[in-house]
mmCIF file of C-alpha atoms in Angstrom:
data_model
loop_
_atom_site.group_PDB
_atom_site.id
_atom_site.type_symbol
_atom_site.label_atom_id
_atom_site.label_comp_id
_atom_site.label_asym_id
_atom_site.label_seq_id
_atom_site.Cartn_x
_atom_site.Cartn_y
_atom_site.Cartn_z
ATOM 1 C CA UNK Q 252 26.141 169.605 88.704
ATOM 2 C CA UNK Q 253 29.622 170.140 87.359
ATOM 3 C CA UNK Q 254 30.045 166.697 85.602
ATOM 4 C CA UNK Q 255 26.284 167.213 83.946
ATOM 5 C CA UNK Q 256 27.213 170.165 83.004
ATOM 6 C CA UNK Q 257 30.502 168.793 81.417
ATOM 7 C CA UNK Q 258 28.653 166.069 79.750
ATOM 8 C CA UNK Q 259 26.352 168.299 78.501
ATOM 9 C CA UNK Q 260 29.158 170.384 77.032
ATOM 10 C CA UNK Q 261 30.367 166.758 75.124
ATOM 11 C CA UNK Q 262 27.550 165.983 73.812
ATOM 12 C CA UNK Q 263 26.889 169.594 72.318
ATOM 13 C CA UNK Q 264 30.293 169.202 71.032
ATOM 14 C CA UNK Q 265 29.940 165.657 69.927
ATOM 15 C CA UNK Q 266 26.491 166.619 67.859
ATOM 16 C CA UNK Q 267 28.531 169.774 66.530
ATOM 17 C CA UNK Q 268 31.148 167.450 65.139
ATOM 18 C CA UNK Q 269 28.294 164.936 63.716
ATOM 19 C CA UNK Q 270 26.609 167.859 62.007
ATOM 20 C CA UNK Q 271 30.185 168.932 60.887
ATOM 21 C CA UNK Q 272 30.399 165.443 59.078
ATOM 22 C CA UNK Q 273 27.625 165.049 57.706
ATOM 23 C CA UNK Q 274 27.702 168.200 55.518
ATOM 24 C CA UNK Q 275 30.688 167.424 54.839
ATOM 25 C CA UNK Q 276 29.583 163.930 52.948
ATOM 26 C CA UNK Q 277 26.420 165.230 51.808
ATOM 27 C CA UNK Q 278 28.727 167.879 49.973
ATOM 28 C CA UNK Q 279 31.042 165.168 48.757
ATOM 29 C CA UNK Q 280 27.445 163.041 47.419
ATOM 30 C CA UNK Q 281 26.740 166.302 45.236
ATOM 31 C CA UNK Q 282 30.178 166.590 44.035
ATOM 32 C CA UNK Q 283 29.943 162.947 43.232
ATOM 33 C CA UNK Q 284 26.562 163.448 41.445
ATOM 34 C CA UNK Q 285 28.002 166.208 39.537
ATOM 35 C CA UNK Q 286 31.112 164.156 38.338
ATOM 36 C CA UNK Q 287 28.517 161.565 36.958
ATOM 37 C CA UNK Q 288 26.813 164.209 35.310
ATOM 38 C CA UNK Q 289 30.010 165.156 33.550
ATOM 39 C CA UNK Q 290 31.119 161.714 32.798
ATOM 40 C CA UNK Q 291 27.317 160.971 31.505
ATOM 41 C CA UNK Q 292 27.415 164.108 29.262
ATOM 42 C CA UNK Q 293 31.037 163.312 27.654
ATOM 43 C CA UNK Q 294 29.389 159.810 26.580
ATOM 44 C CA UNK Q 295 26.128 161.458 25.060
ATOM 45 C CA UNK Q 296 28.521 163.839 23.360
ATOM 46 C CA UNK Q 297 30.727 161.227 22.067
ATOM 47 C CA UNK Q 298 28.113 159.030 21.033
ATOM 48 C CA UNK Q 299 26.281 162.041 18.719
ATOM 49 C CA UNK Q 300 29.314 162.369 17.635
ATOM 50 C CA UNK Q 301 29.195 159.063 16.163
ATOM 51 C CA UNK Q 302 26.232 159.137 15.385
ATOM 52 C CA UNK Q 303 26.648 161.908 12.871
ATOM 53 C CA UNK Q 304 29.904 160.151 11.696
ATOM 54 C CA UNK Q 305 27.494 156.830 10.816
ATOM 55 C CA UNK Q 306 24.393 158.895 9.123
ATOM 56 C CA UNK Q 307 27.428 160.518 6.638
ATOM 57 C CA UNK Q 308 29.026 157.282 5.957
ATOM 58 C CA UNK Q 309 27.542 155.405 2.791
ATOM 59 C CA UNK Q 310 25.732 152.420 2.784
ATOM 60 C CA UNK Q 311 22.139 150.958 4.727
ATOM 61 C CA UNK Q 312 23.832 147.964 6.285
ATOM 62 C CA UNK Q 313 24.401 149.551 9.671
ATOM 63 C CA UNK Q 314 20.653 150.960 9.388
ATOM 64 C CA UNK Q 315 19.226 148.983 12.573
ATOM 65 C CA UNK Q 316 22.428 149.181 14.580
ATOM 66 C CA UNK Q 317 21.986 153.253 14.107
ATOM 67 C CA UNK Q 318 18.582 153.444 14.917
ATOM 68 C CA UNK Q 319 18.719 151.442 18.115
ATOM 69 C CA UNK Q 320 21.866 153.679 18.746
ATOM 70 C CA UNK Q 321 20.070 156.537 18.213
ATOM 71 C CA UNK Q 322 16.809 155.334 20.574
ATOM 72 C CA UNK Q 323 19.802 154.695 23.483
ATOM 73 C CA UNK Q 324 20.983 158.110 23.331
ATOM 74 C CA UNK Q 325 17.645 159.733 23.265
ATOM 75 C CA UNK Q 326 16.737 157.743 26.276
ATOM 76 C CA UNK Q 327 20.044 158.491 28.060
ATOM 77 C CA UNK Q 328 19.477 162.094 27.161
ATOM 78 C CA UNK Q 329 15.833 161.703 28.698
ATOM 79 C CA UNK Q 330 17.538 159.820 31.711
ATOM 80 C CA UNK Q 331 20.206 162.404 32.068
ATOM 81 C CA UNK Q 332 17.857 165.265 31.857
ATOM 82 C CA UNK Q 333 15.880 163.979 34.998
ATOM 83 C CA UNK Q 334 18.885 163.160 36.658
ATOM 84 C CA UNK Q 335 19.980 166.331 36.429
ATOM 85 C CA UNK Q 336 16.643 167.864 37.858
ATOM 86 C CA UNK Q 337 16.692 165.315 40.928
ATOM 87 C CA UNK Q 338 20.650 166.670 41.630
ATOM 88 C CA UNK Q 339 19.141 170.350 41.972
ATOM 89 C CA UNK Q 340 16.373 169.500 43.730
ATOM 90 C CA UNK Q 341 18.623 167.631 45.673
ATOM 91 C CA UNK Q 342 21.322 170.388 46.439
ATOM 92 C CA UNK Q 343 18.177 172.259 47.501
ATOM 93 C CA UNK Q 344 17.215 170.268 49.974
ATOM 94 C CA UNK Q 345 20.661 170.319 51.123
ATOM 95 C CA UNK Q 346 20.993 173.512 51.674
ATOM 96 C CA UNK Q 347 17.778 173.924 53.112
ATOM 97 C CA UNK Q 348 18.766 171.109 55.632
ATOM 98 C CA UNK Q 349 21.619 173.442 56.384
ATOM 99 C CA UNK Q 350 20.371 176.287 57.401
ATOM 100 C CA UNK Q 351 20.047 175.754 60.788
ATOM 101 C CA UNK Q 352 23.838 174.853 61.446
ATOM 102 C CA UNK Q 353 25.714 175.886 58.379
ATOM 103 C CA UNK Q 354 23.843 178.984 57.261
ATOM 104 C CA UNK Q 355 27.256 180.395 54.850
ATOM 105 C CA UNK Q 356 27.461 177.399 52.865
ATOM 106 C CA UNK Q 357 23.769 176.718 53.000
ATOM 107 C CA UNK Q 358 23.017 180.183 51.427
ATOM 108 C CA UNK Q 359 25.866 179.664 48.875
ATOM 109 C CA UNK Q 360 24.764 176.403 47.850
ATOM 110 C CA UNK Q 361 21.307 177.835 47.878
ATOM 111 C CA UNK Q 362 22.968 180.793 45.011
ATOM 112 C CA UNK Q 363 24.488 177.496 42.749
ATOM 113 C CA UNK Q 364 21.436 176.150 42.645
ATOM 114 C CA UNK Q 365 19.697 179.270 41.477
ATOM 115 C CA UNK Q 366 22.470 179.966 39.305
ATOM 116 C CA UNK Q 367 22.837 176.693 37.663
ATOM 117 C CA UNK Q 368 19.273 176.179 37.045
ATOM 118 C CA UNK Q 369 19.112 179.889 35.256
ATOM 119 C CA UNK Q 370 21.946 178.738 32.915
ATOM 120 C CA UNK Q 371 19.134 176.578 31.620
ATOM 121 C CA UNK Q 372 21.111 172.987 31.537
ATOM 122 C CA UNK Q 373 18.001 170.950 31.553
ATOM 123 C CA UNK Q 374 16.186 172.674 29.105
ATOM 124 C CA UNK Q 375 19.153 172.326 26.981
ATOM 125 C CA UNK Q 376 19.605 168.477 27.463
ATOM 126 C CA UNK Q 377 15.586 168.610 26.551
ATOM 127 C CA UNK Q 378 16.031 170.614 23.642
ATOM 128 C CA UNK Q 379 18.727 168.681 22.005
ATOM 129 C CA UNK Q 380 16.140 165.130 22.005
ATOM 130 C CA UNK Q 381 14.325 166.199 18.698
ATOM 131 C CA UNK Q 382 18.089 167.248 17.332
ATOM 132 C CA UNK Q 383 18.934 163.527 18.154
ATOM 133 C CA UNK Q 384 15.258 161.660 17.318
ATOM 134 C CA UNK Q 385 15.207 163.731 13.386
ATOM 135 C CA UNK Q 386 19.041 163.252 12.979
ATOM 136 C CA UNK Q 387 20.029 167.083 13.109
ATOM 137 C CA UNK Q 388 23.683 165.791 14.112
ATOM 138 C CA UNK Q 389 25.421 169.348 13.659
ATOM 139 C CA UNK Q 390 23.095 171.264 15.338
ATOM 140 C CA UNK Q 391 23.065 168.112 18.114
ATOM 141 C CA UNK Q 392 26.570 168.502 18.422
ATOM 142 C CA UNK Q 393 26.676 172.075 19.093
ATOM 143 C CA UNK Q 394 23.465 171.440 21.582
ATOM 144 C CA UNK Q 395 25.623 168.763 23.631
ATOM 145 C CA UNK Q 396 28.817 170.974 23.935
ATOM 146 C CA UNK Q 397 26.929 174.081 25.396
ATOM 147 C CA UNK Q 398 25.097 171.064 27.969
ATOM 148 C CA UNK Q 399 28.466 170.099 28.639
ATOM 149 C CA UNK Q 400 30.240 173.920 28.964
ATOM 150 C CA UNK Q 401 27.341 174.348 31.983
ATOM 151 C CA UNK Q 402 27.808 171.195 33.580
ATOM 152 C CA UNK Q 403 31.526 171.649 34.245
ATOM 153 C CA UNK Q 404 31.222 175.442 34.866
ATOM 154 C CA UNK Q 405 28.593 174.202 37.548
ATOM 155 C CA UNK Q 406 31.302 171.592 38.968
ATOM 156 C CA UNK Q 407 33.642 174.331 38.959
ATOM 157 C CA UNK Q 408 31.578 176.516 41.062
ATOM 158 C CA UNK Q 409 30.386 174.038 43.372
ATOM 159 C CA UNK Q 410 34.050 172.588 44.046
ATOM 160 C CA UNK Q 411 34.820 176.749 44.976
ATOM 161 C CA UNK Q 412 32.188 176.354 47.477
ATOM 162 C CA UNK Q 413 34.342 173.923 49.796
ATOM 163 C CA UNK Q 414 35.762 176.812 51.466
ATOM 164 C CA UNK Q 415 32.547 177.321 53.188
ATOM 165 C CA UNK Q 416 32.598 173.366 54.690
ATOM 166 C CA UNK Q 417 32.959 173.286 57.898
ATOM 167 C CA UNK Q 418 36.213 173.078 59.584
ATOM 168 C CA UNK Q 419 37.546 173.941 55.895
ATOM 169 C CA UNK Q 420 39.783 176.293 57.213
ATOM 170 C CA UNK Q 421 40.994 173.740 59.677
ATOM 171 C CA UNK Q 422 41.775 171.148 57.019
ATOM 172 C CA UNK Q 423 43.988 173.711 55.109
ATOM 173 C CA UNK Q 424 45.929 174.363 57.665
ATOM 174 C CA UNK Q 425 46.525 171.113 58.968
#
């Protein structure tokens, strides 16, 4: 009865320390996704950048170069735009998954998403595509730093939510 009993207790503990780890990597997946969203966005921004630089300089002989440049970017902006709506929709499910064990960090993650989605980031990367398909380079470039401005305040937030990870305390004081 006693050793059942004891086994019982190590396997609870054992599945706590599973569940433990695995929110723990599915939080370091969304950070990752979020660092690629970042790293994407600095691209698209540098490349309109360009872009704008090219259309001003004189001369048709890059003409097809541009234009294929400029197809790339609107399609990377498309891309980058879904991506970006697959990352929420993946933090939700996160923190709906959870709930259950992790019910601090799940509702916290639960408020980013909320928060990040009302700052309106993918409407913004959707907004800027006719800026980028008619050639509106200025008003492109200001588009792409506000998408950018939300994306890192969003990795800034998320990276304060660590504190809720489980065993986070543990790992500062160790």
């Amino acid at each position: 009865g006693s050793r059942a009993a004891q086994n019982l207790a190590d396997a609870e503990s054992a599945l706590e320390q599973l569940t433990r780890d695995g929110a723990r990597d599915r939080f370091a997946g969304l950070e990752q996704k979020v660092k690629t969203l970042q790293e994407r966005q600095a691209a698209i921004q540098e490349e309109t950048k360009s872009l704008k630089e090219a259309q001003a300089a004189p001369g048709v002989e890059g003409h097809d170069d541009w234009a294929k440049r400029t197809e790339n970017l609107k399609e990377e902006k498309a891309a980058m735009a879904g991506a970006t709506k697959e990352m929420l929709e993946g933090a939700g499910g996160l923190s709906d998954q959870l709930r259950e064990n992790q019910e601090l960090l799940s509702r916290k993650l639960g408020d980013w998403v909320r928060r990040t989605s009302r700052t309106g980031v993918v409407e913004d990367m959707e907004e800027g595509l006719p800026l980028v398909e008619y050639g509106v380079w200025d008003a492109a470039e200001r588009q792409e730093g506000q998408v950018k401005t939300k994306i890192d305040e969003a990795a800034r937030t998320l990276e304060e939510l660590k504190q809720f990870l489980p065993g986070a305390s543990d790992d500062a004081m160790a």
